[in-house]
DNA sequence: TTTTTTATTTGACTTTGTCAAGCAGTTATT
DNA sequence: AATAACTGCTTGACAAAGTCAAATAAAAAA
């Protein structure tokens, strides 16, 4: 991607977007209070213990201008001012009941406008808009991604999921362990086995998805291997989602299911490089049964078979 | 995804982004000419046969104000005005040499600013920014995606590619033909075969990528099946990229490679539902050798084996 | 304590934007 | 063709928004 091209693309977007948003904002905020007054009230509402300085810095306005505008708002009984306890030069600004009411009206109108922009989009398009905005927030504005990610887990395996899980395995194990494409090929085989020769009544997948992003962020599955024995497979959690308890949650779900389905034994296979996972498995009652050599994945590895008796 | 939440997300972005961009713009455009003057000159530059009305509408400014500002620009020799041939009330505005020079300087500065915003991003992040902006352009501003998509074809199969191709096959054939997951499982098997048991010297992949989007948009591969015979596999072009000649290009690349590698015969397998593909294959010299039943993919299909002799 | 810095205010501006009236040319209607 | 309605632009009179410099009083640093 050509840098020059990219810059032009961004600039064009900036011009159009700011024009559009500016117009909307103007249309909405311009009521009996001027745009600037409304913006200042908004700022007061958003900040705790807001001072005049906060506003002039936050909205990059002239301090004198801010001072005057606030004075006018106080006169019109939209804002209250009390001298700060910490610093007797400064005053803490608060909205009055009237100020809050006014903003509530603007809020509603603004919500309606934005709502109108995304209402006729399909769910998928809305998702894309959300993700795009998150990206720009992160990369252009350097805003922290808020941490309140909502992860949902679904059981149904949909078209493309198998491929995506293979892709995730291939990419991740390449990146983190340096495995070669034999490994991805091997994962293909495991999915072939379960999709074509599996037992759809007893096999089950758990796929974790982040509500704010498209795609799978974590997975696990139970595959029946005999009447009494099942295998735990494809435990994977994307790096960004580790240390959140997601891995444990997936294992717990899988174990509960395995017990409920009446399996007496559950086993899994991993390698000596997956120490974090092994500890997790041990925590949930798996013990190492045997080890073996793996030489196909680009470097010598020790395969580890673990097992747990179910009640 | 909660609508209320989404709206709040967008609004927060709007506020921050317009504030940021507005500040940048102000800083840059505010030279010896005021922001408004520069913006008007920009508008004149962008439009062909720009009139005062175009500007007042395009930038949503008061006609009177525009008139005065233009008069000032004319006086300072940045803009020329000639009475329109079509309408003697209106005047066509053009930039003078000086106007163009001035804008060129601003352009450079603006480019530098935007460049600064994306310079310390990784290639992948830049790609994400580009895509995000394209999305917002399309979904929020309803700008047409420009059609000048640049498609590049690479030969190297990277980690995750196999999984992605399986995913694409699974999703697409489900959506377009209603195939079930046995099909995706079957595709897994084919990738297992080539990744683990294939001949990396003779097998080859062509993966088409859109420069402006991440991910693969089309694929094809040659797999050696004997010394003399190879198979054409995984021809796929995403719906949005069809009718662009991409499919043909992929086939041609593959055929040229097959000939150069000294294969005497090339064959492929498809089904009766892939009529468009079959026509393409026939166009490139493939003929139907035999047909057979396929009953595993969710509905009865006729498998079709095609073959072509290579010189 | 003295000096410097900081948060705000005030006065004197300039720039930007708005509104209404008017003029000359264009289009529509009778 | 004559009239009316409309349109693109201009102008005057204002109002709003924003800037700059100086002043004040409290806080922080030397």
XYZ file of C-alpha atoms (C1' of nucleotides) in Angstrom:
682
model
C 0.000 0.000 0.000
C 1.444 3.233 -1.214
C 1.964 5.803 1.534
C 1.026 8.725 -0.699
C -2.152 7.000 -1.689
C -2.997 6.212 1.866
C -2.504 9.784 2.960
C -4.751 11.031 0.199
C -7.355 8.514 1.226
C -7.263 9.626 4.824
C -7.348 13.294 3.912
C -10.321 12.853 1.670
C -12.109 11.016 4.457
C -11.215 13.697 6.968
C -12.587 16.434 4.798
C -15.834 14.651 4.069
C -16.322 13.271 7.520
C -15.646 16.446 9.433
C -17.873 18.349 7.030
C -20.666 15.877 7.537
C -20.320 15.584 11.283
C -19.792 19.304 11.666
C -23.006 19.981 9.842
C -24.934 17.509 11.938
C -23.493 18.901 15.115
C -24.286 22.406 14.117
C -27.809 21.516 13.244
C -28.335 19.766 16.544
C -26.437 21.794 19.071
C -27.565 25.114 17.730
C -30.661 25.684 19.797
C -31.422 28.618 22.050
C -27.848 28.151 23.176
C -25.011 28.660 20.779
C -22.876 25.798 19.620
C -20.020 26.918 21.833
C -22.224 27.212 24.879
C -23.585 23.727 24.354
C -20.120 22.344 23.850
C -18.935 23.934 27.056
C -21.863 22.515 28.967
C -21.104 19.120 27.498
C -17.539 19.374 28.674
C -18.679 20.341 32.159
C -20.972 17.357 32.241
C -18.300 14.922 31.102
C -15.600 15.974 33.521
C -15.601 15.655 37.247
C -14.662 18.865 39.031
C -14.336 20.725 35.766
C -12.587 24.085 35.873
C -12.425 26.828 33.277
C -8.913 25.750 32.454
C -10.042 22.189 31.720
C -12.460 23.592 29.199
C -10.092 25.971 27.494
C -7.561 23.175 27.203
C -9.987 20.414 26.378
C -11.729 22.347 23.632
C -8.643 24.397 22.794
C -10.412 27.700 23.235
C -9.142 31.054 24.378
C -9.323 31.286 28.204
C -10.822 34.741 28.031
C -13.532 33.575 25.708
C -14.305 30.627 27.920
C -14.489 32.882 30.942
C -16.994 35.153 29.267
C -19.102 32.321 27.916
C -19.271 30.651 31.301
C -20.236 33.949 32.898
C -23.131 34.149 30.459
C -24.184 30.576 31.226
C -24.119 31.303 34.936
C -26.263 34.351 34.403
C -28.737 32.201 32.478
C -28.735 29.692 35.326
C -27.353 26.749 33.382
C -24.098 26.435 35.286
C -23.029 26.857 38.900
C -19.614 27.951 40.020
C -18.003 27.315 43.412
C -14.495 28.300 44.339
C -12.278 25.257 44.416
C -11.167 23.991 47.799
C -7.815 22.931 46.454
C -7.012 26.139 44.649
C -8.738 29.368 45.509
C -7.919 30.883 42.128
C -9.962 28.286 40.297
C -13.667 27.505 40.377
C -15.330 24.154 40.010
C -18.149 24.230 37.475
C -21.313 22.186 37.736
C -24.415 22.004 35.612
C -27.659 23.142 37.186
C -30.817 21.116 36.786
C -31.668 23.309 33.806
C -28.289 22.663 32.222
C -28.691 18.943 32.584
C -32.144 19.087 31.064
C -30.882 21.052 28.107
C -28.097 18.577 27.457
C -30.473 15.665 27.772
C -32.500 17.119 24.935
C -29.415 17.616 22.775
C -28.263 14.115 23.631
C -31.486 12.662 22.448
C -31.379 14.576 19.218
C -27.779 13.634 18.626
C -28.464 9.987 19.316
C -31.317 10.084 16.868
C -29.067 11.553 14.206
C -26.319 8.991 14.628
C -28.921 6.292 14.915
C -30.283 7.425 11.580
C -26.868 7.034 10.038
C -26.546 3.382 10.993
C -30.144 2.271 11.090
C -30.466 1.076 7.532
C -27.214 -0.832 7.726
C -27.300 -4.579 8.075
C -26.102 -6.141 11.324
C -22.867 -7.096 9.619
C -22.305 -3.585 8.323
C -22.980 -2.122 11.748
C -20.432 -4.521 13.143
C -17.938 -3.325 10.569
C -18.603 0.302 11.411
C -18.076 -0.438 15.066
C -14.822 -2.213 14.417
C -13.599 0.487 12.076
C -14.228 3.147 14.657
C -12.481 1.107 17.305
C -9.511 0.790 14.997
C -9.301 4.487 14.186
C -9.694 5.291 17.855
C -6.793 3.049 18.634
C -4.452 3.795 15.778
C -5.134 7.425 14.907
C -6.314 8.836 18.217
C -4.325 6.457 20.390
C -7.269 5.892 22.669
C -7.035 2.869 24.864
C -9.299 0.064 23.851
C -11.704 -0.176 26.734
C -11.291 -3.442 28.517
C -14.915 -4.338 28.962
C -14.865 -6.870 26.178
C -17.904 -9.046 26.105
C -17.057 -12.580 25.118
C -19.820 -14.944 24.142
C -19.447 -18.647 23.637
C -21.478 -20.522 21.075
C -21.772 -24.230 20.506
C -22.813 -24.438 16.918
C -20.131 -24.974 14.302
C -20.987 -22.895 11.261
C -19.731 -22.943 7.703
C -16.204 -21.614 7.618
C -15.535 -22.113 11.311
C -13.396 -25.179 10.749
C -11.278 -23.312 8.215
C -10.974 -20.357 10.522
C -9.833 -22.526 13.404
C -7.249 -24.154 11.155
C -6.096 -20.707 10.087
C -5.829 -19.582 13.681
C -3.860 -22.688 14.621
C -1.583 -22.310 11.616
C -0.863 -18.641 12.223
C -0.510 -18.810 15.975
C 1.697 -21.872 16.223
C 3.853 -20.518 13.450
C 4.221 -17.201 15.201
C 4.658 -18.450 18.744
C 6.422 -21.764 18.238
C 7.756 -21.646 14.709
C 5.849 -24.693 13.516
C 5.877 -25.396 9.782
C 3.057 -26.121 7.388
C 3.024 -29.799 8.183
C 1.456 -28.719 11.415
C -1.312 -26.812 9.688
C -1.771 -29.839 7.437
C -2.059 -32.051 10.479
C -4.722 -29.748 11.917
C -6.567 -30.048 8.600
C -6.585 -33.788 9.052
C -8.033 -33.545 12.539
C -10.864 -31.388 11.267
C -11.442 -33.698 8.342
C -11.793 -36.571 10.778
C -14.352 -34.885 12.943
C -16.339 -33.186 10.184
C -16.612 -36.219 7.933
C -16.243 -39.174 10.262
C -17.241 -37.601 13.549
C -20.306 -38.215 15.624
C -22.366 -35.087 15.431
C -24.515 -36.215 18.347
C -21.643 -36.455 20.786
C -18.924 -34.193 19.391
C -19.180 -30.586 20.412
C -17.449 -27.252 19.838
C -17.210 -24.144 21.971
C -16.277 -21.029 20.052
C -15.574 -17.813 21.909
C -16.356 -14.573 20.105
C -15.749 -10.978 21.087
C -18.950 -9.020 20.641
C -17.014 -6.043 19.408
C -14.941 -7.873 16.802
C -15.810 -10.297 14.103
C -14.214 -13.692 14.255
C -13.386 -16.331 16.792
C -11.063 -15.515 19.685
C -10.954 -18.858 21.462
C -11.984 -22.458 20.955
C -12.201 -25.936 22.440
C -13.984 -29.135 21.473
C -14.911 -32.574 22.705
C -14.619 -35.406 20.197
C -15.968 -38.856 20.966
C -13.355 -41.542 20.395
C -15.235 -44.533 21.744
C -18.359 -45.120 23.784
C -16.489 -44.376 26.952
C -13.633 -42.143 25.852
C -13.497 -38.652 24.421
C -10.730 -36.329 23.338
C -10.284 -32.692 24.240
C -9.142 -30.824 21.130
C -8.297 -27.448 19.677
C -7.933 -25.478 22.862
C -6.843 -22.084 21.616
C -7.054 -18.560 22.977
C -5.768 -15.607 20.988
C -2.871 -13.859 22.758
C -4.877 -10.683 23.355
C -7.492 -12.708 25.215
C -5.209 -14.702 27.447
C -5.019 -14.218 31.201
C -8.710 -13.404 31.197
C -9.965 -16.738 32.397
C -11.308 -17.568 28.952
C -9.134 -20.664 28.619
C -10.299 -21.992 31.963
C -13.883 -21.226 31.134
C -13.615 -23.186 27.905
C -12.036 -26.163 29.677
C -14.687 -26.127 32.364
C -17.492 -26.026 29.811
C -15.954 -28.910 27.939
C -15.421 -31.009 31.070
C -18.954 -30.461 32.298
C -20.260 -31.498 28.911
C -18.052 -34.595 28.812
C -19.314 -35.680 32.214
C -22.916 -35.015 31.329
C -22.574 -37.054 28.145
C -21.482 -39.997 30.241
C -17.888 -40.314 29.078
C -15.749 -42.146 31.630
C -12.406 -40.917 30.395
C -11.110 -37.855 28.610
C -7.687 -37.479 27.038
C -5.804 -34.866 25.061
C -2.542 -34.453 23.235
C -0.225 -31.517 23.431
C 3.483 -30.840 23.303
C 6.242 -29.912 25.705
C 6.136 -26.336 24.418
C 2.648 -25.726 25.726
C 3.617 -25.418 29.357
C 0.928 -22.894 30.212
C -1.734 -25.158 28.770
C -0.277 -28.212 30.517
C -0.483 -26.473 33.859
C -4.076 -25.632 33.161
C -4.851 -29.218 32.232
C -3.175 -30.424 35.427
C -5.171 -27.932 37.427
C -8.308 -29.515 36.053
C -7.214 -33.031 36.950
C -5.416 -34.257 33.828
C -2.262 -36.322 34.364
C 0.474 -37.149 31.912
C 0.126 -40.699 30.589
C 2.963 -40.961 28.115
C 5.278 -38.936 25.943
C 6.462 -39.463 22.388
C 8.559 -37.815 19.722
C 7.184 -35.430 17.139
C 9.507 -34.632 14.268
C 7.211 -33.365 11.580
C 6.510 -29.823 12.640
C 9.768 -28.121 11.894
C 11.658 -28.903 15.087
C 11.966 -31.823 17.469
C 9.181 -31.849 20.011
C 7.953 -34.108 22.754
C 4.327 -35.008 22.395
C 2.468 -35.343 25.649
C -0.690 -37.373 26.140
C -2.755 -36.467 29.170
C -5.803 -38.101 30.598
C -8.428 -37.665 33.265
C -11.048 -39.999 34.662
C -14.541 -38.597 34.718
C -17.080 -39.344 37.398
C -24.187 -5.382 19.645
C -26.381 -2.957 21.525
C -27.585 -0.043 19.419
C -27.363 2.435 22.277
C -23.840 1.367 22.961
C -22.910 1.649 19.338
C -24.299 5.142 19.068
C -22.357 6.229 22.129
C -19.234 4.718 20.627
C -19.690 6.575 17.365
C -20.490 9.837 19.098
C -17.433 9.642 21.257
C -15.323 8.989 18.201
C -16.916 11.864 16.335
C -16.188 14.274 19.119
C -12.600 13.218 19.518
C -11.862 12.844 15.859
C -13.345 16.120 14.708
C -11.579 17.874 17.567
C -8.277 16.346 16.552
C -8.655 16.863 12.840
C -10.068 20.326 13.339
C -7.036 21.297 15.351
C -4.641 19.926 12.772
C -6.466 21.646 9.978
C -6.495 24.895 11.801
C -2.838 24.682 12.536
C -2.005 23.929 8.942
C -4.392 25.978 6.899
C -4.019 29.042 9.034
C -1.171 30.715 7.259
C -1.126 34.205 5.789
C -4.539 33.232 4.484
C -7.334 32.471 6.877
C -8.726 29.013 7.247
C -11.846 29.973 5.358
C -9.887 31.491 2.507
C -7.781 28.378 2.165
C -10.823 26.186 2.247
C -12.451 28.209 -0.472
C -9.353 28.002 -2.632
C -9.301 24.255 -2.062
C -12.876 24.018 -3.194
C -12.117 26.038 -6.308
C -9.236 23.743 -7.085
C -11.260 20.577 -6.640
C -14.224 21.593 -8.760
C -14.344 22.209 -12.457
C -16.016 25.482 -13.393
C -16.591 26.366 -9.795
C -19.035 29.189 -9.076
C -19.702 31.087 -5.872
C -22.865 29.094 -5.406
C -20.947 25.808 -5.582
C -18.791 27.017 -2.757
C -21.545 28.310 -0.544
C -23.402 25.052 -1.020
C -20.395 22.776 -0.863
C -18.996 24.282 2.292
C -22.425 25.328 3.576
C -21.427 28.926 4.002
C -23.430 32.098 3.741
C -23.464 33.321 0.112
C -22.736 36.851 1.211
C -19.768 35.776 3.192
C -18.465 33.735 0.293
C -18.889 36.667 -2.029
C -16.874 38.927 0.222
C -14.148 36.368 0.811
C -13.766 35.700 -2.883
C -13.605 39.413 -3.559
C -10.729 39.600 -1.092
C -8.958 36.682 -2.743
C -9.330 38.302 -6.141
C -7.887 41.509 -4.809
C -4.909 39.552 -3.471
C -4.510 37.894 -6.854
C -5.117 34.325 -5.757
C -8.288 33.780 -7.713
C -9.593 34.836 -11.137
C -13.207 35.412 -11.973
C -14.769 35.308 -15.431
C -18.431 35.721 -16.139
C -19.978 32.380 -16.995
C -20.974 31.794 -20.604
C -23.968 29.748 -19.598
C -25.358 32.199 -17.067
C -24.348 35.820 -17.065
C -25.313 36.230 -13.400
C -22.718 33.719 -12.310
C -18.925 33.791 -12.546
C -16.560 30.891 -13.011
C -13.723 30.928 -10.488
C -10.203 29.758 -11.190
C -7.053 29.741 -9.152
C -4.201 31.913 -10.328
C -0.647 30.619 -10.378
C -0.181 32.158 -6.926
C -3.276 30.399 -5.608
C -2.058 27.077 -6.868
C 1.324 27.605 -5.299
C -0.212 28.479 -1.981
C -2.337 25.361 -1.999
C 0.618 23.223 -2.948
C 2.368 24.368 0.197
C -0.657 23.621 2.342
C -0.995 20.261 0.675
C 2.510 19.368 1.545
C 2.088 20.392 5.128
C -1.175 18.547 5.426
C 0.330 15.416 3.922
C 3.162 15.634 6.395
C 0.715 15.878 9.279
C -1.360 12.902 8.217
C 1.815 11.047 7.391
C 2.962 11.707 10.934
C -0.206 10.157 12.251
C 0.339 6.852 10.497
C 4.098 6.724 10.255
C 4.818 4.877 13.467
C 2.130 2.326 12.754
C 3.134 -1.110 11.561
C 2.274 -2.131 8.020
C -0.577 -4.217 9.385
C -1.956 -1.350 11.408
C -1.759 0.982 8.419
C -3.680 -1.590 6.455
C -6.320 -1.666 9.165
C -6.584 2.107 9.176
C -7.028 2.112 5.421
C -9.733 -0.509 5.561
C -11.505 1.185 8.420
C -11.634 4.429 6.530
C -12.899 2.689 3.443
C -15.634 1.128 5.537
C -16.716 4.369 7.155
C -16.649 6.060 3.774
C -18.919 3.405 2.426
C -21.293 2.870 5.316
C -21.514 6.262 7.002
C -20.811 8.644 4.136
C -22.202 6.423 1.410
C -19.282 7.123 -0.858
C -18.827 4.697 -3.669
C -15.912 2.390 -3.260
C -13.610 3.333 -6.054
C -13.252 0.504 -8.488
C -9.535 0.728 -9.077
C -8.776 -2.255 -6.945
C -5.251 -3.475 -7.241
C -5.051 -7.235 -7.086
C -1.700 -8.878 -6.578
C -1.017 -12.558 -6.888
C 1.533 -14.283 -4.734
C 2.856 -17.815 -4.977
C 4.020 -18.505 -1.505
C 1.688 -20.329 0.858
C 2.021 -18.809 4.290
C 0.950 -19.977 7.717
C -2.807 -19.725 7.997
C -3.421 -19.590 4.254
C -4.614 -23.171 4.078
C -7.068 -22.562 6.892
C -8.270 -19.367 5.261
C -8.846 -21.100 1.948
C -10.805 -23.830 3.709
C -12.831 -21.156 5.454
C -13.522 -19.402 2.180
C -14.577 -22.647 0.527
C -16.767 -23.579 3.477
C -18.503 -20.213 3.657
C -18.911 -19.661 -0.055
C -20.190 -23.091 -1.030
C -22.550 -23.032 1.911
C -23.885 -19.639 0.912
C -24.055 -20.163 -2.833
C -24.810 -23.859 -3.116
C -26.016 -24.888 0.327
C -23.315 -27.480 0.867
C -23.016 -28.935 4.351
C -20.031 -29.353 6.625
C -19.006 -32.620 5.063
C -17.891 -30.469 2.186
C -15.717 -28.287 4.373
C -14.364 -31.483 5.921
C -13.559 -32.799 2.472
C -11.687 -29.615 1.670
C -9.731 -30.084 4.886
C -8.687 -33.496 3.627
C -7.477 -32.090 0.315
C -5.320 -29.564 2.142
C -4.035 -32.200 4.517
C -2.984 -34.265 1.516
C -1.061 -31.500 -0.146
C 0.467 -29.971 2.983
C 1.646 -33.224 4.531
C 2.036 -35.569 1.607
C 2.466 -33.117 -1.242
C 5.518 -32.369 -3.326
C 6.625 -28.916 -2.370
C 8.909 -28.735 -5.404
C 6.129 -29.223 -7.913
C 2.939 -28.164 -6.150
C 2.150 -24.507 -6.361
C -0.413 -21.991 -5.115
C -1.573 -18.667 -6.531
C -3.273 -16.444 -4.008
C -4.909 -13.221 -5.152
C -5.004 -10.371 -2.659
C -6.628 -6.960 -2.851
C -4.083 -4.359 -1.880
C -6.727 -2.373 -0.087
C -8.131 -5.235 1.960
C -6.571 -7.854 4.116
C -7.152 -11.442 3.171
C -7.267 -13.576 0.095
C -9.816 -12.813 -2.614
C -9.041 -15.586 -5.079
C -7.036 -18.783 -5.347
C -5.908 -21.636 -7.530
C -3.283 -24.350 -7.226
C -1.473 -27.039 -9.146
C -0.881 -30.326 -7.330
C 1.363 -33.023 -8.802
C -0.407 -36.367 -8.890
C 2.201 -38.362 -10.798
C 5.294 -37.600 -12.804
C 3.194 -36.744 -15.797
C -0.127 -35.684 -14.327
C -1.179 -32.768 -12.187
C -4.444 -31.606 -10.711
C -5.927 -28.128 -10.801
C -7.445 -27.368 -7.419
C -9.146 -24.751 -5.310
C -10.142 -22.310 -7.980
C -12.098 -19.725 -6.057
C -12.912 -16.073 -6.627
C -14.920 -14.103 -4.076
C -18.241 -12.888 -5.520
C -17.211 -9.216 -5.356
C -14.201 -9.978 -7.524
C -15.903 -11.981 -10.224
C -16.334 -10.758 -13.763
C -13.034 -8.971 -13.464
C -10.935 -11.510 -15.316
C -9.304 -12.650 -12.101
C -10.509 -16.221 -12.514
C -9.114 -16.404 -16.018
C -5.865 -14.881 -14.938
C -5.480 -17.496 -12.229
C -6.219 -20.323 -14.644
C -3.757 -18.972 -17.198
C -1.029 -18.649 -14.580
C -1.643 -22.184 -13.438
C -1.676 -23.618 -16.959
C 1.528 -21.855 -17.918
C 3.184 -23.201 -14.804
C 1.920 -26.730 -15.451
C 3.337 -26.672 -18.954
C 6.637 -25.242 -17.842
C 6.970 -27.917 -15.188
C 6.659 -30.527 -17.889
C 3.353 -32.083 -16.944
C 1.704 -33.856 -19.884
C -1.788 -33.892 -18.516
C -3.825 -31.786 -16.169
C -7.162 -32.724 -14.652
C -9.645 -31.248 -12.229
C -12.822 -32.163 -10.458
C -15.883 -30.002 -10.080
C -19.625 -30.438 -9.933
C -22.613 -29.809 -12.160
C -23.486 -26.722 -10.118
C -20.323 -24.891 -11.158
C -21.452 -24.068 -14.657
C -19.604 -20.773 -14.855
C -16.366 -22.483 -13.869
C -16.966 -25.345 -16.277
C -17.361 -22.918 -19.172
C -14.128 -21.298 -18.180
C -12.360 -24.640 -18.034
C -13.725 -25.524 -21.463
C -12.553 -22.204 -22.809
C -9.050 -23.132 -21.725
C -9.168 -26.542 -23.355
C -10.467 -28.845 -20.670
C -12.927 -31.542 -21.719
C -15.233 -33.642 -19.609
C -13.897 -37.162 -19.077
C -16.453 -38.730 -16.803
C -19.187 -37.947 -14.328
C -20.080 -39.549 -11.020
C -22.454 -39.144 -8.141
C -21.730 -37.109 -5.031
C -24.088 -37.617 -2.132
C -22.149 -36.390 0.853
C -22.492 -32.639 0.590
C -26.074 -32.111 1.607
C -27.759 -32.671 -1.733
C -27.330 -34.971 -4.731
C -24.717 -33.664 -7.118
C -23.007 -34.836 -10.234
C -19.266 -34.770 -9.975
C -17.478 -33.857 -13.165
C -13.899 -34.759 -13.984
C -12.240 -32.674 -16.686
C -8.914 -33.047 -18.326
C -6.604 -31.314 -20.733
C -3.484 -32.473 -22.524
C -0.505 -30.187 -22.164
C 2.065 -29.606 -24.836
C 10.687 36.166 51.526
C 10.871 36.944 46.825
C 10.139 35.429 42.347
C 7.825 32.834 39.081
C 3.976 30.454 37.548
C -0.901 29.639 37.113
C -6.189 30.262 36.828
C -9.027 33.468 35.769
C -10.927 37.963 34.418
C -11.451 42.188 31.705
C -11.039 45.532 27.859
C -10.147 46.416 23.180
C -9.967 44.463 19.367
C -10.442 41.303 14.626
C -12.419 37.723 12.210
C -16.159 35.092 11.055
C -20.710 34.427 10.187
C -25.803 35.984 9.610
C -29.820 38.433 7.812
C -32.249 41.128 4.861
C -32.536 43.990 0.945
C -31.389 44.733 -3.749
C -29.805 44.061 -8.578
C -29.412 41.827 -12.822
C -30.101 37.888 -15.345
C -32.987 33.324 -16.030
C -36.963 30.508 -16.136
C -41.874 29.696 -15.930
C -46.624 31.249 -16.725
C -50.130 33.452 -18.899
C -44.266 38.950 -25.596
C -45.271 40.497 -21.093
C -45.344 39.381 -16.530
C -44.166 36.954 -12.460
C -41.291 34.074 -9.888
C -36.816 32.539 -9.154
C -31.739 32.488 -8.981
C -26.739 33.921 -8.451
C -24.470 37.312 -6.626
C -23.534 41.618 -4.006
C -23.865 44.949 -0.273
C -24.862 47.071 4.263
C -25.694 46.478 8.988
C -25.071 43.485 12.621
C -24.118 39.754 15.907
C -21.330 36.042 17.298
C -17.008 33.951 17.884
C -12.456 34.251 18.711
C -7.857 36.740 19.826
C -4.450 39.405 22.356
C -2.575 41.796 25.972
C -2.803 43.384 30.460
C -4.399 42.828 35.229
C -5.452 40.267 39.526
C -4.930 37.042 42.995
C -3.603 32.676 44.534
C -0.133 28.856 44.343
C 4.384 27.007 43.704
C 9.282 27.389 43.359
C 13.605 29.489 44.455
